[in-house]
XYZ file of C-alpha atoms in Angstrom:
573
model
C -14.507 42.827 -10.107
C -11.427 44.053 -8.911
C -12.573 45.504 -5.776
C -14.051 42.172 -5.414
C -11.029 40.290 -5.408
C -9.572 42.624 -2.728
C -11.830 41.699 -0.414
C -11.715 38.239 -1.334
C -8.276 38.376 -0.676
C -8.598 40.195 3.059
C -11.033 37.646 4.016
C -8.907 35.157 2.760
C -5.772 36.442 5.064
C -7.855 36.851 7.658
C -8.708 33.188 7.497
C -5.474 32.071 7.280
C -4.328 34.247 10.264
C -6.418 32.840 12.309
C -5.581 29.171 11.154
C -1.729 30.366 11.691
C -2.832 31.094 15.229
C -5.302 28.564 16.031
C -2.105 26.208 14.751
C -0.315 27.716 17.985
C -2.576 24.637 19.758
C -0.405 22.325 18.164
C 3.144 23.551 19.629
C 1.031 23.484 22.834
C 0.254 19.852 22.747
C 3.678 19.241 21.879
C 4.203 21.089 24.358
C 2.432 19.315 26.830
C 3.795 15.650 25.968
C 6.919 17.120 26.098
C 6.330 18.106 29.861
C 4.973 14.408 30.043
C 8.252 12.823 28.873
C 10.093 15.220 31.510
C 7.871 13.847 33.783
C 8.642 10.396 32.717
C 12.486 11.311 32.768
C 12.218 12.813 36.412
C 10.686 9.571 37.280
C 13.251 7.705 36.110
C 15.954 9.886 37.035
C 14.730 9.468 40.428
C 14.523 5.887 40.287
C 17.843 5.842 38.852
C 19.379 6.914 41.335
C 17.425 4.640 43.787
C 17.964 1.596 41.336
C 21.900 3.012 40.767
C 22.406 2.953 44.579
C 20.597 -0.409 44.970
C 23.245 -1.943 42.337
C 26.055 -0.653 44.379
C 24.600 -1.760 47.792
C 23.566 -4.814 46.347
C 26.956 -5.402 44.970
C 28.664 -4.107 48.366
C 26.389 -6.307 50.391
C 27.607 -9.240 48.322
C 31.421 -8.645 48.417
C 30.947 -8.049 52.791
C 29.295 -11.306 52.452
C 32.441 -13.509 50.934
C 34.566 -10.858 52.610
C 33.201 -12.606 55.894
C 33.406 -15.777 54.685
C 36.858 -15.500 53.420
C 37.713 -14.483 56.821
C 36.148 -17.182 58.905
C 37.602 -20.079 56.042
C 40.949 -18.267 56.500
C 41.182 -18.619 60.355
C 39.535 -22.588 59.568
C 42.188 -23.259 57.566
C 45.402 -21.911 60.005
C 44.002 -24.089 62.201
C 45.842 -27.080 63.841
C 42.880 -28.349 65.954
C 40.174 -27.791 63.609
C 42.692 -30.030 60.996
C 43.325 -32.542 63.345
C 39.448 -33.186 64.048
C 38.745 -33.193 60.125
C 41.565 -35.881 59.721
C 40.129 -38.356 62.371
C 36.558 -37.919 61.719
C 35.713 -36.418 65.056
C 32.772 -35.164 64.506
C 31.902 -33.998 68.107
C 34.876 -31.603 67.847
C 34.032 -30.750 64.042
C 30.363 -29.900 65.264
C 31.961 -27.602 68.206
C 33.890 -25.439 65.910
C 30.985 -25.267 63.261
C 28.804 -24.641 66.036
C 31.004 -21.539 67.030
C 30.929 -20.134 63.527
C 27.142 -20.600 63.154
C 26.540 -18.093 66.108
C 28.315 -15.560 64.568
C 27.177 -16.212 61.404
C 23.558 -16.482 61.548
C 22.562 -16.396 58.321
C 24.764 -19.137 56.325
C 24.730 -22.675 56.130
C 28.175 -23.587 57.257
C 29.150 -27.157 56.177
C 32.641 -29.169 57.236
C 32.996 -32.445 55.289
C 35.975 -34.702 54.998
C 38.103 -35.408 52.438
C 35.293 -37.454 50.601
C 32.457 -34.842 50.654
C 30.436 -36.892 53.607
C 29.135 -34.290 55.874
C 30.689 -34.246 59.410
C 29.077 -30.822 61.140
C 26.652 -28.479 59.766
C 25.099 -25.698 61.160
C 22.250 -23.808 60.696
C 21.303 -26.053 58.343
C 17.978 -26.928 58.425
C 17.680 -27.024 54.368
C 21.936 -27.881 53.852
C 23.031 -30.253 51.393
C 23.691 -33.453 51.969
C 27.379 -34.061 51.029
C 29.827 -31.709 49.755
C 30.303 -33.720 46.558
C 29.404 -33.589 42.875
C 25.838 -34.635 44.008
C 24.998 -31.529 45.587
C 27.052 -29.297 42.789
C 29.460 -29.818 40.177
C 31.253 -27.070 41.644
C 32.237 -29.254 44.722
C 34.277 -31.884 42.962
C 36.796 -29.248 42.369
C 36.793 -28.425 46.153
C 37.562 -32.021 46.856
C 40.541 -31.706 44.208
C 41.992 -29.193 46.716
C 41.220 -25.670 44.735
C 38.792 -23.033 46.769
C 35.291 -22.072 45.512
C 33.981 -18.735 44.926
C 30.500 -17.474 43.571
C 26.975 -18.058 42.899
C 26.879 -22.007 42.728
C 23.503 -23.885 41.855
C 23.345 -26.618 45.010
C 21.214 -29.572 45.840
C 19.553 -28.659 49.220
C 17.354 -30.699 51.113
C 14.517 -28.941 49.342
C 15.552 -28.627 45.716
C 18.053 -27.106 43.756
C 18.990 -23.331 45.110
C 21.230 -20.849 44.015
C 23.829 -19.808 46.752
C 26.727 -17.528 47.434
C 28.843 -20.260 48.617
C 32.533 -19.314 49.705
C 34.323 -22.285 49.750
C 37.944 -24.021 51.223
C 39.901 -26.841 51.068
C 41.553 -27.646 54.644
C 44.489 -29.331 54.532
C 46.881 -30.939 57.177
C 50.644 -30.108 58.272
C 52.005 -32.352 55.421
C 49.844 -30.428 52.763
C 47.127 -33.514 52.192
C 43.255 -32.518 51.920
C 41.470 -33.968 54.995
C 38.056 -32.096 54.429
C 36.283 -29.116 53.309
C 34.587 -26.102 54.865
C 31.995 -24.050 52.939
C 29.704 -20.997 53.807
C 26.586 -21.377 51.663
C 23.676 -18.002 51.250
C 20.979 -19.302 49.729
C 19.811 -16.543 47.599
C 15.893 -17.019 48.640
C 13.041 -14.177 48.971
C 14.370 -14.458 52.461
C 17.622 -13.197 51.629
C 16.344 -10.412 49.273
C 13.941 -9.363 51.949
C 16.849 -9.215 53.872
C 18.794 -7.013 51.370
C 15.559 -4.813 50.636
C 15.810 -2.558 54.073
C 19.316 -1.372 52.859
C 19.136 -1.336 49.173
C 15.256 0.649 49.499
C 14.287 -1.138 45.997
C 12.413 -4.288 45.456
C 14.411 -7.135 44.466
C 14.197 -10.069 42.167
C 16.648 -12.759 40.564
C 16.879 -14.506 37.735
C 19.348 -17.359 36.919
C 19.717 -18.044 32.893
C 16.160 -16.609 32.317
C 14.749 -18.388 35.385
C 12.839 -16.019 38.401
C 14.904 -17.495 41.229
C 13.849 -15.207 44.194
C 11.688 -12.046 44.337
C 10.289 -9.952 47.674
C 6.924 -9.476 48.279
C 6.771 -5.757 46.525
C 7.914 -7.341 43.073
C 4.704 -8.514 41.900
C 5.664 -10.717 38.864
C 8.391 -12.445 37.241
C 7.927 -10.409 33.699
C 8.488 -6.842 35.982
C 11.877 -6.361 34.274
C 13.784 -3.962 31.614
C 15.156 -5.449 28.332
C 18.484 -3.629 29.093
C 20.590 -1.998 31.676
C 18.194 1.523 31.604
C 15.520 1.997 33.568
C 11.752 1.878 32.494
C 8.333 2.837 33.635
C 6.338 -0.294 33.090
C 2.390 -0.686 33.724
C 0.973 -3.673 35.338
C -2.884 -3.868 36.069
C -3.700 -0.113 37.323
C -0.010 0.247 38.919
C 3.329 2.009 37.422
C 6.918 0.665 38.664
C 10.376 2.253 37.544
C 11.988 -0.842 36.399
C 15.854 -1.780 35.942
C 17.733 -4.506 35.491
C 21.434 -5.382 35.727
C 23.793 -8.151 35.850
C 26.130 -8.494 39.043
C 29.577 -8.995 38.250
C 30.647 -10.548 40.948
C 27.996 -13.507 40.815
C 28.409 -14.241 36.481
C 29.922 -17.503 36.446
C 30.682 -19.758 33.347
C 27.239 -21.187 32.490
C 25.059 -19.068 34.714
C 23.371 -15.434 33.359
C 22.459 -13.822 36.578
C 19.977 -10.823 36.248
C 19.041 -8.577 39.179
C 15.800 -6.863 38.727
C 14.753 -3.329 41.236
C 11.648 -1.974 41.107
C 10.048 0.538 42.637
C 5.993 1.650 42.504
C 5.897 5.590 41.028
C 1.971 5.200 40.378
C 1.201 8.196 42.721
C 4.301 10.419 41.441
C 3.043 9.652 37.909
C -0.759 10.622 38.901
C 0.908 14.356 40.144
C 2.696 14.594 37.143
C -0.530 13.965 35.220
C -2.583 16.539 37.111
C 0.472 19.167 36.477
C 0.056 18.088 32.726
C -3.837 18.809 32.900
C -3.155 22.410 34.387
C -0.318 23.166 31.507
C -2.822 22.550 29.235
C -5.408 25.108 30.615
C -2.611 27.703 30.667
C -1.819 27.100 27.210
C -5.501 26.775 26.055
C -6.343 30.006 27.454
C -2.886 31.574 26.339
C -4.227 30.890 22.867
C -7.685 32.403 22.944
C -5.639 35.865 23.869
C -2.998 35.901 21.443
C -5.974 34.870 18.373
C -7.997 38.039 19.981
C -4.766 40.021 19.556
C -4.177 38.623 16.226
C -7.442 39.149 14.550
C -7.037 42.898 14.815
C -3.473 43.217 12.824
C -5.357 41.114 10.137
C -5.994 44.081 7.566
C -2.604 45.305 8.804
C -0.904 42.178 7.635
C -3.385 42.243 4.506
C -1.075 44.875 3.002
C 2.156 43.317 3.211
C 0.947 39.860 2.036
C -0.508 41.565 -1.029
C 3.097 42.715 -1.748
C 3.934 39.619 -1.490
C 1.853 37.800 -3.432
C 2.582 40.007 -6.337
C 6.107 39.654 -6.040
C 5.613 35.720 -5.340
C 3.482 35.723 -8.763
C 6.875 37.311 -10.493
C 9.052 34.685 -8.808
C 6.436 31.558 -10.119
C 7.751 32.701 -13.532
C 11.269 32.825 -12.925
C 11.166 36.553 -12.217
C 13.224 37.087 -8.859
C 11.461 39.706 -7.893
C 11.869 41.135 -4.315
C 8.452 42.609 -2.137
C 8.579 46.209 -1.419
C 10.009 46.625 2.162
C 7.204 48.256 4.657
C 9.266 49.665 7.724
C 5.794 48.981 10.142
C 8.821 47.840 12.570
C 6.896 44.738 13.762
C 6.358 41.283 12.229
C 4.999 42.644 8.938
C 8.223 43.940 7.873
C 9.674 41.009 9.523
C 7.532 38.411 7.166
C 8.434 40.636 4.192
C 12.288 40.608 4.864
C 12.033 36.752 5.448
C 10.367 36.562 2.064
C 13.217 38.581 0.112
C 15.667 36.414 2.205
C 14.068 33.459 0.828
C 13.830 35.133 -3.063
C 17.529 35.479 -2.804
C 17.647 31.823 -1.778
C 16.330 30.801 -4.543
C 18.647 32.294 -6.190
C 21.263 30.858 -4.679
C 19.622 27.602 -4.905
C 19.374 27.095 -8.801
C 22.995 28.148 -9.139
C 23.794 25.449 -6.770
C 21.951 23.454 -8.573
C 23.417 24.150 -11.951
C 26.738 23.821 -10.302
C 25.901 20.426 -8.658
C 24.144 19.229 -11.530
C 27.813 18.267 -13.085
C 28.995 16.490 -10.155
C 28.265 13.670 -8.026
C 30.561 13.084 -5.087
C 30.225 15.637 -1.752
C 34.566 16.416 -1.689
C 34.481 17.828 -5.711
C 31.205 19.616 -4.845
C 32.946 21.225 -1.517
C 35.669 22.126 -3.993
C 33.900 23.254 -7.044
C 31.867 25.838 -4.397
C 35.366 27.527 -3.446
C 35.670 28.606 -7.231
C 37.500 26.069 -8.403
C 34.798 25.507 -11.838
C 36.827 26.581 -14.725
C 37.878 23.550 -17.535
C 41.296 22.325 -16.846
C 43.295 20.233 -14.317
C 46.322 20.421 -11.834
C 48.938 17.656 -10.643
C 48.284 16.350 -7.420
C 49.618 12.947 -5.592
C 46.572 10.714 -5.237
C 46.207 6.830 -4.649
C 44.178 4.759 -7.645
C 41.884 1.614 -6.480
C 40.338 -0.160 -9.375
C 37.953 -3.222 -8.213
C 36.045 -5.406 -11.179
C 33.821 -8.452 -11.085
C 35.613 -11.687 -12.336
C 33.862 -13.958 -14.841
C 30.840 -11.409 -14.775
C 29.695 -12.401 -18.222
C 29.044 -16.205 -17.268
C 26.721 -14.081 -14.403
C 24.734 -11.682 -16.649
C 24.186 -14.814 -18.923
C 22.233 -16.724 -15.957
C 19.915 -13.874 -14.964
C 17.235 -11.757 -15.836
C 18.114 -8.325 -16.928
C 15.990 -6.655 -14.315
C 17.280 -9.334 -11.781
C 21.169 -9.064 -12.671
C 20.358 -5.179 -12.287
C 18.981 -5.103 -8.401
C 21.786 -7.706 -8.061
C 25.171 -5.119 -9.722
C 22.931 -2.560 -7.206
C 23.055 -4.016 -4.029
C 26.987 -5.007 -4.667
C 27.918 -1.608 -5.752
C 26.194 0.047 -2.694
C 28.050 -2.128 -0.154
C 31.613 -0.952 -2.190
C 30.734 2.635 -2.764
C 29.786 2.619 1.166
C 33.035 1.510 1.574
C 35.383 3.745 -0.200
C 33.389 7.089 1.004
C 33.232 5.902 4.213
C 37.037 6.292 4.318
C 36.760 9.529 2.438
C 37.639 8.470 -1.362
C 35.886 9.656 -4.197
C 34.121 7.336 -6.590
C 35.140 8.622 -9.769
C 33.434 6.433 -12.317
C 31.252 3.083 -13.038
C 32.999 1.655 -15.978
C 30.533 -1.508 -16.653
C 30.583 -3.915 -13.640
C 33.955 -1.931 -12.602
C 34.629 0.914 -10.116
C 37.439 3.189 -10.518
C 37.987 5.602 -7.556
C 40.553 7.809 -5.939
C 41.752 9.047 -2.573
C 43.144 12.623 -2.537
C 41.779 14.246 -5.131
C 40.437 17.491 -5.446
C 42.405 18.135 -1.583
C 45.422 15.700 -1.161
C 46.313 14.298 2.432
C 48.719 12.418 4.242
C 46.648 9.618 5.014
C 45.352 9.469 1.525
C 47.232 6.046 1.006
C 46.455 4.021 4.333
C 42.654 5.298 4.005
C 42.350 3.576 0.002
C 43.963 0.185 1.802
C 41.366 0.607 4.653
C 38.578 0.766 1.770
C 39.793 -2.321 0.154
C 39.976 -4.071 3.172
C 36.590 -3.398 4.484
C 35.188 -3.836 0.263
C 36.568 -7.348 1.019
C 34.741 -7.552 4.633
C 31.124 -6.477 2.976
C 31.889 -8.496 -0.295
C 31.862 -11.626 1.999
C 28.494 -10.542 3.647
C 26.765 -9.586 0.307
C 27.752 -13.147 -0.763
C 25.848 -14.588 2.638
C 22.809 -12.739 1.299
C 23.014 -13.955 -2.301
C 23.958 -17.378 -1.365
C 20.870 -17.800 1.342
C 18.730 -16.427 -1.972
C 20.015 -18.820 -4.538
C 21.744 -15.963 -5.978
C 25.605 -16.985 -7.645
C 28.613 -15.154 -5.663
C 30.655 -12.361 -6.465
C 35.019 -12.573 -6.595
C 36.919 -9.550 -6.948
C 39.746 -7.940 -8.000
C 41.279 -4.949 -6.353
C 44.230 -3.221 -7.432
C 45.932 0.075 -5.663
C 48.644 2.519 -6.592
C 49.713 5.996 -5.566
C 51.049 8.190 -7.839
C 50.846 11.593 -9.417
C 48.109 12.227 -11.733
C 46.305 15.076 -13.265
C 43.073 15.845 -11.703
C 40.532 19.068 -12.374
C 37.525 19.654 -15.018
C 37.410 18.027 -18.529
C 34.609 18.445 -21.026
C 32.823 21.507 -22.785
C 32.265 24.300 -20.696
C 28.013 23.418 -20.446
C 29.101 19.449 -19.618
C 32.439 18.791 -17.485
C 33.483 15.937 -15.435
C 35.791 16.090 -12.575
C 37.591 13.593 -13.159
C 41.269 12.386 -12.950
C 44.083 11.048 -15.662
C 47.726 9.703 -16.128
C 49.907 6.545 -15.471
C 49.006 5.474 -11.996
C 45.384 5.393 -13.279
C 46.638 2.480 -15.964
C 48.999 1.123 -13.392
C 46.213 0.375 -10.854
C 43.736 -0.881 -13.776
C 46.630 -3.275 -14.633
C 47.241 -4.432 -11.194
C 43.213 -5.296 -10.995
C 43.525 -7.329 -14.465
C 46.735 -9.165 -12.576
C 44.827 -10.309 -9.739
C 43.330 -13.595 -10.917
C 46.694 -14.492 -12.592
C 48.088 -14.278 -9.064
C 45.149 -15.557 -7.257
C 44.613 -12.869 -4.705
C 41.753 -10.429 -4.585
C 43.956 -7.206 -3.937
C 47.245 -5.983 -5.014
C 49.463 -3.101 -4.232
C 51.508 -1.628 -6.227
C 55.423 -1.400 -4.600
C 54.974 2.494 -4.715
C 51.672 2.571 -2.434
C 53.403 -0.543 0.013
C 56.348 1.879 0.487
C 53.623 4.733 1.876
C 51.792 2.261 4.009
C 54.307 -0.223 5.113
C 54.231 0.355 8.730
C 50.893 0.080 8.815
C 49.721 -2.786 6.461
C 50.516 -6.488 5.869
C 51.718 -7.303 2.703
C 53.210 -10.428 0.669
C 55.792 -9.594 -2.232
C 54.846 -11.457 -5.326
C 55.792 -10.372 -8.792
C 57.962 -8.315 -10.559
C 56.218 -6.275 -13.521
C 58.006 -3.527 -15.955
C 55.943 -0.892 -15.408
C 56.127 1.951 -18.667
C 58.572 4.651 -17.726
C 60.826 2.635 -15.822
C 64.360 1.243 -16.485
C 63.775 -1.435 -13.095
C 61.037 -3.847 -12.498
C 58.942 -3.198 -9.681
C 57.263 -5.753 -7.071
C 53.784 -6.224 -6.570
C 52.096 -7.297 -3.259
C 49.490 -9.299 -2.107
C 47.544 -7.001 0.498
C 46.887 -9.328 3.896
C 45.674 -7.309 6.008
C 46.077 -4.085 8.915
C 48.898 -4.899 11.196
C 47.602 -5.230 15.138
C 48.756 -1.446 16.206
C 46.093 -0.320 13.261
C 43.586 -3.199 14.634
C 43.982 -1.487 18.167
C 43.318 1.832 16.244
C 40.422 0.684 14.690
């Protein structure tokens, strides 16, 4: 029987070495995507830095545009002649001077108007506007109020509304009275962005406040766009493009969400990648048939070691910590074998963590109970107190159903736990519907103080937005009370030597329980005590309220209404 069970048990090794190394296919498939999503990432790295270059042509092109219309309204506007025609109407010499500026500027509609918008000279303008007025834009009625126009303006052309880059001027006379207008108007058409494609070597299309405005030929439909500012790879039909989309700057105007959309096709670079994916996996395939011939001869090898193994692991299921006997075969067999023993000494480790850990709850006192600091007893350190309790919770707990009211207390006390450890306090105890916790104990710091007042703050922040929730739900709202004070208290290990809490004891614990029960009295939700304003003063907004004899004391001390960070810790923040 026993001899039977040995051979049971090679086979059975045997097996499971050569599932170990037929389970080498896996790491090669992950493998494999792996090298897909590199390909993916080269793709769009490389289109990145197409679509990256595009945005900064694209924006160049745009600012040499109004740079060359600022120039040619400048010189329009120094000038005495082209004045005096706008002032008497004469539109043969207004035509002659828009004339001039429509050969050198080929591709704008340039528009001179008088003082009332009517259109005295435009050239190439075979799809203008018809005034220069709040008919053809909004935008123009501040032109004719005398203040210039910059930007991507929506404009009544002869053939429907079109988005422009329109660089505007008022032109006035030599005794500072508007006596017309000259604007520069780029439709931004497919022609334009066909225009813009040679130099930007992307395919172009915009969008106006959700609205496909223009596209070239190469950008094949209005939904070929990313969700955010990082590129894409998105399929349409049997094609692949490397999609981004940004928003210009310089053409976002109040009212108008402009999107700029470059593409690019990377159907053929994907297909290569693809064919370099099929080889990998051939490589790898046939990698694995070699290493499970290897493999399958070190099976009654490895048969050895994992018997010393399981015998020790059969000790270790009983609570026995035994260790396998080391085999010095100077390859992976000893290697298994001294992971095992590492592992057995783990688990050693592990249940005395766990018997350690089982006493506490919070990740500072575990930190501190690890450097040896477990024996019963305590030690004075400086600490700040914040006690917060629900008000009128009673008339709550009345109105609901047990195991409602309990998902209810759970969801407020995760929001306020979240908020004092996210500012490194300690939640020392649930007393009820009440939380009692401390910053600076078991390790004291400097900011100990400003970091409690933080955690109030932002308790009062999350209570608001638990109340949201409960309110959409029917649910009745929460008020608070918060109280804080610093002081010295004893903190350490109290109990019986198989059941201690960490936990921590004195006056300022009282004080700052007081100061809670105050805060209805008062009608604030948090209070400082005049000890913990002193510490935090420069940084914190505070009200004075109430004098209170606190035990100990010959004086009375103030108590403060907590308002708020002042702006320096805002910036901070």
């Amino acid at each position: 029987m026993r001899g039977r069970r040995n051979s049971q048990f090679v086979i059975s090794v045997r097996l499971k070495l050569v599932a170990l190394v037929l389970g080498s296919v896996l790491p090669a498939v992950v493998g494999a995507v792996l090298s897909e999503r590199a390909s993916e990432r080269e793709l769009l790295q490389q289109v990145e830095r197409r679509v990256d270059g595009a945005n900064r042509r694209f924006e160049a092109a745009i600012e040499e545009n109004q740079k060359n219309s600022r120039l040619a309204l400048s010189f329009a506007a120094q000038s005495p002649w082209f004045q005096k025609a706008l002032e008497g109407g004469d539109q043969e010499r207004v035509a002659r001077f828009v004339n001039q500026l429509a050969s050198v500027y080929k591709y704008r509609i340039i528009v001179a108007a008088d003082h009332t918008g009517r259109i005295l000279a435009a050239g190439n303008a075979e799809r203008g506007p018809a005034s220069l007025d709040r008919t053809a834009s909004e935008a123009f009625g501040d032109l004719l109020e005398g203040k210039p126009l910059e930007g991507l303006i929506g404009v009544q052309l002869k053939d429907g509304l079109t988005y422009s880059l329109v660089a505007a001027t008022p032109i006035f006379n030599e005794e500072k009275k508007q006596v017309g207008a000259l604007a520069l108007l780029s439709p931004m058409t497919a022609r334009y962005l066909e225009y813009l494609e040679k130099t930007l070597n992307a395919d172009l299309a915009l969008s106006v406040n959700d609205r496909l405005v223009a596209a070239t030929a190469g950008h094949t439909a209005p939904e070929l766009r990313s969700d955010s500012e990082t590129s894409h790879i998105i399929e349409q039909g049997k094609k692949l493009y490397a999609v981004k989309t940004f928003h210009p700057e310089d053409l976002q105007r109040e009212g108008l969400h402009v999107e700029l959309t470059a593409s690019r096709d990377v159907t053929e670079l994907h297909a290569t990648a693809q064919a370099n994916l099929r080889k990998h996996l051939l490589i790898l395939g046939g990698f694995t048939l070699v290493v499970l011939a290897i493999a399958l001869r070190f099976a009654a090898r490895l048969a050895q070691s994992v018997k010393g193994i399981t015998t020790a692991a059969a000790q270790v299921k009983t609570g026995n910590y035994m260790t396998a006997p080391l085999l010095k075969t100077g390859d992976e067999l000893e290697l298994l074998t001294s992971h095992f023993n590492d592992m057995v000494e783990g688990l050693k480790e592990r249940d005395r963590l766990k018997e350690t850990f089982g006493r506490y709850v919070t990740r500072q006192v575990a930190d501190h109970l690890m450097k040896g600091h477990q024996d019963l007893g305590g030690e004075l350190v400086p600490v700040t107190v914040l006690f917060s309790d629900i008000r009128s919770f009673t008339s709550i707990s009345e109105r609901m159903d047990p195991r409602a009211l309990l998902d209810f207390l759970n969801e407020y006390f995760a929001g306020m736990v979240e908020s004092v450890l996210s500012h490194q306090g300690v939640v020392d105890k649930f007393i009820g519907d009440a939380i009692m916790a401390v910053f600076g104990a078991p390790v004291p710091e400097p900011e100990d103080p400003l970091r409690a007042v933080k955690a109030a703050l932002e308790m009062r922040a999350r209570l608001e937005r638990i109340n949201e929730g409960f309110r959409a739900r029917g649910l009745p709202e929460i008020k608070t009370g918060i109280g804080l004070h610093s002081g010295q208290v004893v903190a350490g290990n109290m109990g019986h030597s198989e059941r201690m809490e960490y936990t921590v004891i004195g006056d300022p614990v009282n004080l700052a329980s007081r100061l809670e029960g105050m805060t209805k009295e008062l009608g604030c939700d948090v209070l400082l005590s005049e000890d913990l304003y002193v510490l935090v003063k420069d940084e914190v907004e505070a009200e004075p309220l109430k004098k209170i004899r606190v035990k100990g004391r010959d004086q009375e001390v103030m108590v403060y209404r907590l308002v708020g960070l002042r702006e320096k810790q805002n910036a901070a923040e």
